[in-house]
Tab-separated table of C-alpha atoms in Angstrom:
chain	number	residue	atom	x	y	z
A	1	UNK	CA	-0.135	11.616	-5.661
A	2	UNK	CA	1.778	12.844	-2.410
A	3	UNK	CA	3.486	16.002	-1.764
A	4	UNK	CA	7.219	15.541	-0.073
A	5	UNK	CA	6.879	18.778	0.537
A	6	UNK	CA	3.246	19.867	1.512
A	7	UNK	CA	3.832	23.149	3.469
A	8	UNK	CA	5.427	24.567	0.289
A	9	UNK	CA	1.603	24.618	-1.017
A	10	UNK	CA	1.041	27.708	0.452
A	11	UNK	CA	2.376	29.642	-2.966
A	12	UNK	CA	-0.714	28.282	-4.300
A	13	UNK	CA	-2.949	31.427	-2.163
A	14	UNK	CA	-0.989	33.950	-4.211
A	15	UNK	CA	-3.170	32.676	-7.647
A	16	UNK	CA	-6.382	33.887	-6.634
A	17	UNK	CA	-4.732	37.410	-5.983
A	18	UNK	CA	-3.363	37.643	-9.292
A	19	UNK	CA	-6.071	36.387	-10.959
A	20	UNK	CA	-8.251	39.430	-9.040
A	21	UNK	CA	-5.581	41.612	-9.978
A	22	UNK	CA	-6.150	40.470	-13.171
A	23	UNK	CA	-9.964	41.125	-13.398
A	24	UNK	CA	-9.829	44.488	-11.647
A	25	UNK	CA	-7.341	45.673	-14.374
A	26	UNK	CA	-9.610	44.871	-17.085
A	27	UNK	CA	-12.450	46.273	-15.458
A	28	UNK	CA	-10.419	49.444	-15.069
A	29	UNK	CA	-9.567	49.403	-19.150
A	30	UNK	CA	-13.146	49.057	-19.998
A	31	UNK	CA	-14.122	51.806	-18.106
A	32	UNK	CA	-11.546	54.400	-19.391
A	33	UNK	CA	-12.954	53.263	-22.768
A	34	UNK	CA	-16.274	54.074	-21.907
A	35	UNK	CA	-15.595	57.546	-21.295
A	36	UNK	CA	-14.277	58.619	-24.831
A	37	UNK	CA	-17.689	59.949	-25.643
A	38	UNK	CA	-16.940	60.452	-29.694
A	39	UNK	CA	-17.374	56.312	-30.408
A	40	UNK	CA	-17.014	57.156	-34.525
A	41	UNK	CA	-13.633	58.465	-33.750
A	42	UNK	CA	-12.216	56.317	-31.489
A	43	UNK	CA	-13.346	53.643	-34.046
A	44	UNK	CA	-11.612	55.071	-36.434
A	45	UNK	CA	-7.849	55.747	-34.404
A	46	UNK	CA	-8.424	52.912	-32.008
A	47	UNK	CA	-7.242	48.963	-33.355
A	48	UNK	CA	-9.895	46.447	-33.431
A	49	UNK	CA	-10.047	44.739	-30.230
A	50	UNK	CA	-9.069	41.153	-29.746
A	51	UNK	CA	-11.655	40.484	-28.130
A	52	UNK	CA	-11.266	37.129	-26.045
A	53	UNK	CA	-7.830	36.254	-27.345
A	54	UNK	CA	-6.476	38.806	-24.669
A	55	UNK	CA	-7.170	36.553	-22.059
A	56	UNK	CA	-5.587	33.351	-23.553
A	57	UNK	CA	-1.843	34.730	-22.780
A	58	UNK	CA	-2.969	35.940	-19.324
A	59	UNK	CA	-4.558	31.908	-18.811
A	60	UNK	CA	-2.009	30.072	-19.904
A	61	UNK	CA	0.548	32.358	-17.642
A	62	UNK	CA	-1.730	31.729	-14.451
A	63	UNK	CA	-1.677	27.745	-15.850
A	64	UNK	CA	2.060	27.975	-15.900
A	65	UNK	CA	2.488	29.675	-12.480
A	66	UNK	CA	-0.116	26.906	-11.227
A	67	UNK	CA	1.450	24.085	-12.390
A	68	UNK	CA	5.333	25.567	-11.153
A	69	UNK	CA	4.066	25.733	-7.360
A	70	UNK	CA	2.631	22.622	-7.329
A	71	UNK	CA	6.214	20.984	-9.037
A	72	UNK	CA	7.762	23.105	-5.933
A	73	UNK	CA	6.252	20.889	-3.605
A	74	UNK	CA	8.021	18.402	-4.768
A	75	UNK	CA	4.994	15.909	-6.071
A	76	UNK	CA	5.542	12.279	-5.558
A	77	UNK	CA	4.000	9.056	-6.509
A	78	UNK	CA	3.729	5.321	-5.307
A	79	UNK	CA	5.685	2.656	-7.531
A	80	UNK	CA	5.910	-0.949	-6.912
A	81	UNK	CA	9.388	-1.917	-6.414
A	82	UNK	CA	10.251	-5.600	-5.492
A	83	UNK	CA	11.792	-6.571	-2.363
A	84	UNK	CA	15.003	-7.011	-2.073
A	85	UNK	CA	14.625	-9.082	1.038
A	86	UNK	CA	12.406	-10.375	3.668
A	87	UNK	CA	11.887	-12.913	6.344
A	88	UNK	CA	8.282	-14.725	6.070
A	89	UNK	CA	6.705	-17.232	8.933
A	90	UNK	CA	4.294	-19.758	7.873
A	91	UNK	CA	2.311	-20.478	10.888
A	92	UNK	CA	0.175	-23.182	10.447
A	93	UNK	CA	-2.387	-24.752	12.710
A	94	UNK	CA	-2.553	-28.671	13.606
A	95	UNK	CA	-5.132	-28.700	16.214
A	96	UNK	CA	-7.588	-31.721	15.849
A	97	UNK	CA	-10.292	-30.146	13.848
A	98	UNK	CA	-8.594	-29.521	11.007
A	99	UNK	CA	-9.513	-33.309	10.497
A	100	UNK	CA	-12.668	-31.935	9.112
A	101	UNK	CA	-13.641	-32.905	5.550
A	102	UNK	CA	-15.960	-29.943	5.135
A	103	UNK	CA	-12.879	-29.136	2.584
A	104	UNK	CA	-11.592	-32.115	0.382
A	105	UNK	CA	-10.177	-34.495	1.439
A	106	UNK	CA	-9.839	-32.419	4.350
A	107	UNK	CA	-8.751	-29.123	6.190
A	108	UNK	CA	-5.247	-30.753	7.312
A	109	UNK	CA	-4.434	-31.743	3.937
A	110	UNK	CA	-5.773	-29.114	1.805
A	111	UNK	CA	-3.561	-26.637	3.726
A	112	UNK	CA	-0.640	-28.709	3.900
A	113	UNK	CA	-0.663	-28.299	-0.248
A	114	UNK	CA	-1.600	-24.657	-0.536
A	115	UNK	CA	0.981	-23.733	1.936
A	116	UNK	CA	3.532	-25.501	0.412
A	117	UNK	CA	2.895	-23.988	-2.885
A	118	UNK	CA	2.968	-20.415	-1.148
A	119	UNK	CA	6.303	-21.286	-0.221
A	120	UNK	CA	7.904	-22.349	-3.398
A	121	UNK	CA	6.585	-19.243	-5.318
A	122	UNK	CA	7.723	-16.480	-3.226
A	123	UNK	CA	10.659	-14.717	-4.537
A	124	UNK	CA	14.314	-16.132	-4.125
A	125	UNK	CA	15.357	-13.544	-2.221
A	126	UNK	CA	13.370	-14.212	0.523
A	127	UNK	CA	13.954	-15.850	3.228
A	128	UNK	CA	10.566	-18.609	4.965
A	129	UNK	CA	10.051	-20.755	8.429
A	130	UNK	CA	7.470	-22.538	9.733
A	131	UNK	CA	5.911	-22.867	12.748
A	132	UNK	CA	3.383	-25.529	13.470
A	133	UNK	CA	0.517	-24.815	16.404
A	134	UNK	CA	-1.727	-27.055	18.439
A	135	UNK	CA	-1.476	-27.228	22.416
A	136	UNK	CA	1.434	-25.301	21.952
A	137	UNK	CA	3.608	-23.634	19.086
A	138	UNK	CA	7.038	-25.322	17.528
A	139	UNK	CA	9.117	-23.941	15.196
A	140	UNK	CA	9.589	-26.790	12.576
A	141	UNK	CA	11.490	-25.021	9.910
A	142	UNK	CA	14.150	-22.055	10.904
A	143	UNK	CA	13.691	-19.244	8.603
A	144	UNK	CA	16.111	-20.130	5.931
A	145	UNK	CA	16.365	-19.446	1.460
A	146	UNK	CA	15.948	-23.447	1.471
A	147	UNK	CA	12.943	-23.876	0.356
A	148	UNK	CA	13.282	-27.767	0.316
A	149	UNK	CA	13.355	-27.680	4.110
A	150	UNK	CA	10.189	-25.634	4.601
A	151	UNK	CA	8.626	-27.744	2.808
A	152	UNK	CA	9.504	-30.695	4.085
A	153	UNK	CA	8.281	-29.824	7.269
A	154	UNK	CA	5.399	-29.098	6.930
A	155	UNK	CA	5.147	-32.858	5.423
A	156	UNK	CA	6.191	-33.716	8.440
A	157	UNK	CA	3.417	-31.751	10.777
A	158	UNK	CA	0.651	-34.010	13.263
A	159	UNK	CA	-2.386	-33.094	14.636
A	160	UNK	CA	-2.973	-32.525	18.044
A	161	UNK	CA	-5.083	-31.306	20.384
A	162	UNK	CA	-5.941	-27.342	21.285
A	163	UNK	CA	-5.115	-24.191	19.538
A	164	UNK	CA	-2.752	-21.803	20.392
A	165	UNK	CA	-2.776	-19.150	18.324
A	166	UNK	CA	-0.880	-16.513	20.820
A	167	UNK	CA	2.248	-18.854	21.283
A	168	UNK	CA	2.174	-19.399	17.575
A	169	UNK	CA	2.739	-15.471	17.371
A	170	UNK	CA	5.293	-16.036	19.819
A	171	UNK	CA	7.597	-17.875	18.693
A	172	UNK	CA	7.365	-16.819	14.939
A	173	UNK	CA	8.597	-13.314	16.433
A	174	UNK	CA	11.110	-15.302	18.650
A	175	UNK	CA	12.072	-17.349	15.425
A	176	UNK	CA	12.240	-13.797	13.690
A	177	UNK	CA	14.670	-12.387	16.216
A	178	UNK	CA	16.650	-14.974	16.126
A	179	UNK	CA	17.513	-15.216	12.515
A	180	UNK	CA	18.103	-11.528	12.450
A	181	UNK	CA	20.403	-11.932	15.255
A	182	UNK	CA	22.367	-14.497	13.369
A	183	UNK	CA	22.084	-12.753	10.128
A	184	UNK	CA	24.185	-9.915	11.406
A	185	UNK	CA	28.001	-9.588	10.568
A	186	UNK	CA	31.178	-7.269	9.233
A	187	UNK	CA	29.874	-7.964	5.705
A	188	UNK	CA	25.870	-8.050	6.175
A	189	UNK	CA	23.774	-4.640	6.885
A	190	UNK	CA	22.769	-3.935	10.329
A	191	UNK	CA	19.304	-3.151	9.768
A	192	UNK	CA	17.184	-6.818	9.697
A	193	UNK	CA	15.277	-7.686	6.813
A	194	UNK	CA	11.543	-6.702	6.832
A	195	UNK	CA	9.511	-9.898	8.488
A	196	UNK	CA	5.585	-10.675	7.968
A	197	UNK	CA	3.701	-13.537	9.610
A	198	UNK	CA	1.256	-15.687	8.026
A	199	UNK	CA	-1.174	-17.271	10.037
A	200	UNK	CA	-3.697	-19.995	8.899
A	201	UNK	CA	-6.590	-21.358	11.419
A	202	UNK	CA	-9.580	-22.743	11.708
A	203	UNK	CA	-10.523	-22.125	15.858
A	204	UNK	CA	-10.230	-19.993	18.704
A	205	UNK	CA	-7.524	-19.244	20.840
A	206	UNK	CA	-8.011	-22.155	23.458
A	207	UNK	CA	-4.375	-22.118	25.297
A	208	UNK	CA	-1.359	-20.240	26.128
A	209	UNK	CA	-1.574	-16.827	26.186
A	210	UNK	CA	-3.700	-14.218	24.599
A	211	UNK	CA	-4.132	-12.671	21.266
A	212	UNK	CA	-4.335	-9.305	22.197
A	213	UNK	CA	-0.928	-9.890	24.446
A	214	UNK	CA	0.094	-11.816	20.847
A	215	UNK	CA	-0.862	-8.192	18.842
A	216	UNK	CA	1.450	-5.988	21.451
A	217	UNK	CA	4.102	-8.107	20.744
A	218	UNK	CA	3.961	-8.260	17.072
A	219	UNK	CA	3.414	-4.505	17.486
A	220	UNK	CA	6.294	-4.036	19.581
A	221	UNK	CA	8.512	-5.725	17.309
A	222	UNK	CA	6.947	-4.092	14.197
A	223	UNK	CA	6.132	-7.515	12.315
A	224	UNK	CA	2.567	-7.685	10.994
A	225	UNK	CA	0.641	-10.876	11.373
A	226	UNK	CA	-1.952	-11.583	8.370
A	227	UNK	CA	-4.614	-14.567	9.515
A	228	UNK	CA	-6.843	-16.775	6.989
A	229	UNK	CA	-9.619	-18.380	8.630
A	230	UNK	CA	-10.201	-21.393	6.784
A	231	UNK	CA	-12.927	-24.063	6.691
A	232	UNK	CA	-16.904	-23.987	6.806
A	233	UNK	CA	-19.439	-23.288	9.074
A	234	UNK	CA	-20.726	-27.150	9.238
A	235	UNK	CA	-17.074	-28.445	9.988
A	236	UNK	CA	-17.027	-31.827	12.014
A	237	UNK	CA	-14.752	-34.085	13.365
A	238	UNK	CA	-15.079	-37.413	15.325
A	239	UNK	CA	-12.862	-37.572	18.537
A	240	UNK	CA	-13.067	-39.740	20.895
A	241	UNK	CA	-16.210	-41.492	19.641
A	242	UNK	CA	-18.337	-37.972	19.764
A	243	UNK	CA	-18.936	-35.861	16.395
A	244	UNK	CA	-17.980	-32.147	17.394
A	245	UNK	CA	-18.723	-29.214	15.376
A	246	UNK	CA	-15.834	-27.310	14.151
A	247	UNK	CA	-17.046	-24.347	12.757
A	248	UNK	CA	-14.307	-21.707	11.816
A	249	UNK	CA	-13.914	-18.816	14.159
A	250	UNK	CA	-13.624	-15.959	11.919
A	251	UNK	CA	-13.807	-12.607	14.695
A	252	UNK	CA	-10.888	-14.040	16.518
A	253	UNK	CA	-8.542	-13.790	13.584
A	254	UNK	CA	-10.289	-10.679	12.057
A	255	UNK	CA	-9.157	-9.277	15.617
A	256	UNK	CA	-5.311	-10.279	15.544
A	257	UNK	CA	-4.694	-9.194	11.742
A	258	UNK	CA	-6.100	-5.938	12.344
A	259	UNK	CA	-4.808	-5.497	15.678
A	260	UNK	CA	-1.543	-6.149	14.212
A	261	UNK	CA	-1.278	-4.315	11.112
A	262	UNK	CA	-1.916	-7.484	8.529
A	263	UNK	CA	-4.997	-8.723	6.792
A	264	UNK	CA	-7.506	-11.000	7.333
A	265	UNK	CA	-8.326	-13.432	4.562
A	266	UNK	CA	-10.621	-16.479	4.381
A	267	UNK	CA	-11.069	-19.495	2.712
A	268	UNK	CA	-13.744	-21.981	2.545
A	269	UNK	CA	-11.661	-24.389	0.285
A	270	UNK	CA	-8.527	-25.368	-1.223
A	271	UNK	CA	-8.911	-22.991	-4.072
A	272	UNK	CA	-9.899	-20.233	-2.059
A	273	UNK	CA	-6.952	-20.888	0.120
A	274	UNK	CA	-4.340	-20.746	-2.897
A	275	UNK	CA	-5.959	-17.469	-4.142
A	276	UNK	CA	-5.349	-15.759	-0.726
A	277	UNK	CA	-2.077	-17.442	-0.522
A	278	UNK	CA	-1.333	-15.964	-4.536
A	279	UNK	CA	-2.596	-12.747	-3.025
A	280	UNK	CA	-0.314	-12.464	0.076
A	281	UNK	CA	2.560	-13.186	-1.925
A	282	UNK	CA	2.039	-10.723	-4.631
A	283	UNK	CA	1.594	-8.108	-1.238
A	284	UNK	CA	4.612	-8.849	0.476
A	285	UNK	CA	6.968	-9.759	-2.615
A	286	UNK	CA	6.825	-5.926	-3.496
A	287	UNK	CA	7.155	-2.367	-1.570
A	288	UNK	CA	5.514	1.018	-2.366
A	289	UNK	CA	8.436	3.799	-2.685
A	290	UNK	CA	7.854	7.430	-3.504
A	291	UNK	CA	9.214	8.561	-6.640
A	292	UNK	CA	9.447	12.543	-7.100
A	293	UNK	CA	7.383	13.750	-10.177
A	294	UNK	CA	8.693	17.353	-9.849
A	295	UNK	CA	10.566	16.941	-13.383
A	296	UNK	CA	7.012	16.686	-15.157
A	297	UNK	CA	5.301	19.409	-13.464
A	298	UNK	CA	8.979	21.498	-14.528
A	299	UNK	CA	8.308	20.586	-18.158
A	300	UNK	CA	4.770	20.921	-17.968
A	301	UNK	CA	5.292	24.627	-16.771
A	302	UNK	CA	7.629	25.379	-19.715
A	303	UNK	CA	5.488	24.205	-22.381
A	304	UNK	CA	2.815	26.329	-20.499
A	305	UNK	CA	5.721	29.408	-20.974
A	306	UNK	CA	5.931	28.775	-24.278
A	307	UNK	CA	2.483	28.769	-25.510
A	308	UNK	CA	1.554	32.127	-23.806
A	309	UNK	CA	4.989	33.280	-24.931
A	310	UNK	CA	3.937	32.053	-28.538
A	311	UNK	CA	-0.018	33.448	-28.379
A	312	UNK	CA	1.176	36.724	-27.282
A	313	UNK	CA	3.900	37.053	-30.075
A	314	UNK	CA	1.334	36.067	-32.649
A	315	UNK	CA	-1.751	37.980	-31.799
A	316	UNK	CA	0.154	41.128	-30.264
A	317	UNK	CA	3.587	41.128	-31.528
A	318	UNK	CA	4.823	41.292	-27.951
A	319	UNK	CA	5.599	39.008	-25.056
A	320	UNK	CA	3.028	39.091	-22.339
């Protein structure tokens, strides 16, 4: 629970005071008691006490006050509420070692399918591209609600050599800005969709520029970038004639997610990957809005009202 209004808290000092007040003035009563000397008499002309029922009324008033400050600062809570809209890129890396068949029937393959099934179960209303990254970074598939065409491309991806993870960044923010750009008209709102890059990998960061130049400008443009590293430690591939260990560089992706306000996610196989994939989706295809709980903490307070209203009436005749 949040408080839309947290500065309004400070009501909540005045309770202790009362409840002092309180005290004192009881303390006060017992002591004037005390000092009718003749106890047979003032047994006989004073009512029998009520003993700890006085205090309920008093408790149940302090409960009520309680529980009225804290509805005057305007509580709120977190509810999931879909999205109404979004712009996702699916950048995918086609650098040489995902050749490696440390996942069946390889790396290349086994992301191909998971990302493809990302795509055709995120919500309608949202809007996917793809970019494909070796050497450098293309944008095969504009972002677009045709899912067909995403998917098609990335049937279409090759491997090649390097990785360049920084230009893939790049140009999914370029891609991003773009579509927004175009997006914009008399009968469309001004303010672009919400956008969130997905980046798969095995390696490091071998050309083009940097991934800490990559996180300022996903920063800058306010579009997190969520990495899964994916593979095994005892990846190899044959090139050239030479077998070349592969093994997944996990920090370097850790670093960009973080460094740009995503997650980082791994996977050592194909059903790891579609369980992160499941996982992003459910994240993105939903926003947290505050909803303001005041009304409960109002009704809560009455029934509060009436109950020391109602204890008082029936154990003294009179309201408190």
């Amino acid at each position: 629970m949040t408080f839309l209004s947290p500065e309004r808290l400070w009501l909540l000092a005045l309770l202790p005071v009362l409840a002092t007040a309180y005290i004192v003035l009881q303390m006060r009563r017992g002591r004037y008691a005390v000092r009718f000397t003749n106890l047979a008499l003032l047994a006989q002309v004073a009512p029998k006490r009520p003993g700890w029922r006085r205090h309920v009324a008093a408790g149940l008033f302090l409960a009520m006050l309680l529980v009225m400050m804290i509805g005057f600062a305007r509580p709120a809570t977190g509810v999931k509420v879909p999205r109404d809209r979004a712009t996702i890129m699916v950048a995918v890396d086609v650098s040489l070692s995902m050749m490696a068949k440390d996942v069946a029937p390889n790396r290349f393959e086994a992301a191909k399918d998971a990302a493809k099934k990302f795509i055709r179960d995120l919500p309608g209303r949202f809007n996917v591209g793809v970019v494909s990254f070796a050497g450098n970074a293309n944008l095969v598939a504009a972002p677009s609600a045709d899912r067909q065409a995403a998917i098609a491309s990335i049937d279409q991806l090759v491997l090649a050599k390097r990785t360049a993870i920084g230009e893939a960044v790049f140009t999914s923010l370029q891609a991003v800005r773009s579509f927004d750009a175009q997006s914009r008209g008399p009968d469309t709102p001004q303010d672009p969709p919400p956008a969130h890059i997905v980046l798969l990998s095995d390696g490091d960061n071998t050309t083009g520029r940097s991934v800490s130049e990559a996180i300022d400008a996903s920063r800058g443009a306010h579009v997190p970038v969520s990495t899964i590293a994916f593979g095994t430690p005892f990846g190899t591939v044959d090139i050239e004639g030479e077998t070349t260990s592969v093994s997944v560089n996990k920090e370097t992706l850790r670093t960009l997610a973080e460094g740009a306000g995503g997650k980082a996610y791994e996977a050592a196989d194909g059903g790891q990957l579609s369980e992160v994939y499941s996982s992003i989706g459910s994240s993105l295809g939903f926003k947290i809005e505050h909803r303001d709980i005041a009304a409960r903490f109002t009704g809560i307070a009455l029934l509060l009202a009436l109950a020391a209203g109602g204890a008082s009436l029936a154990w003294f005749a009179r309201l408190p």
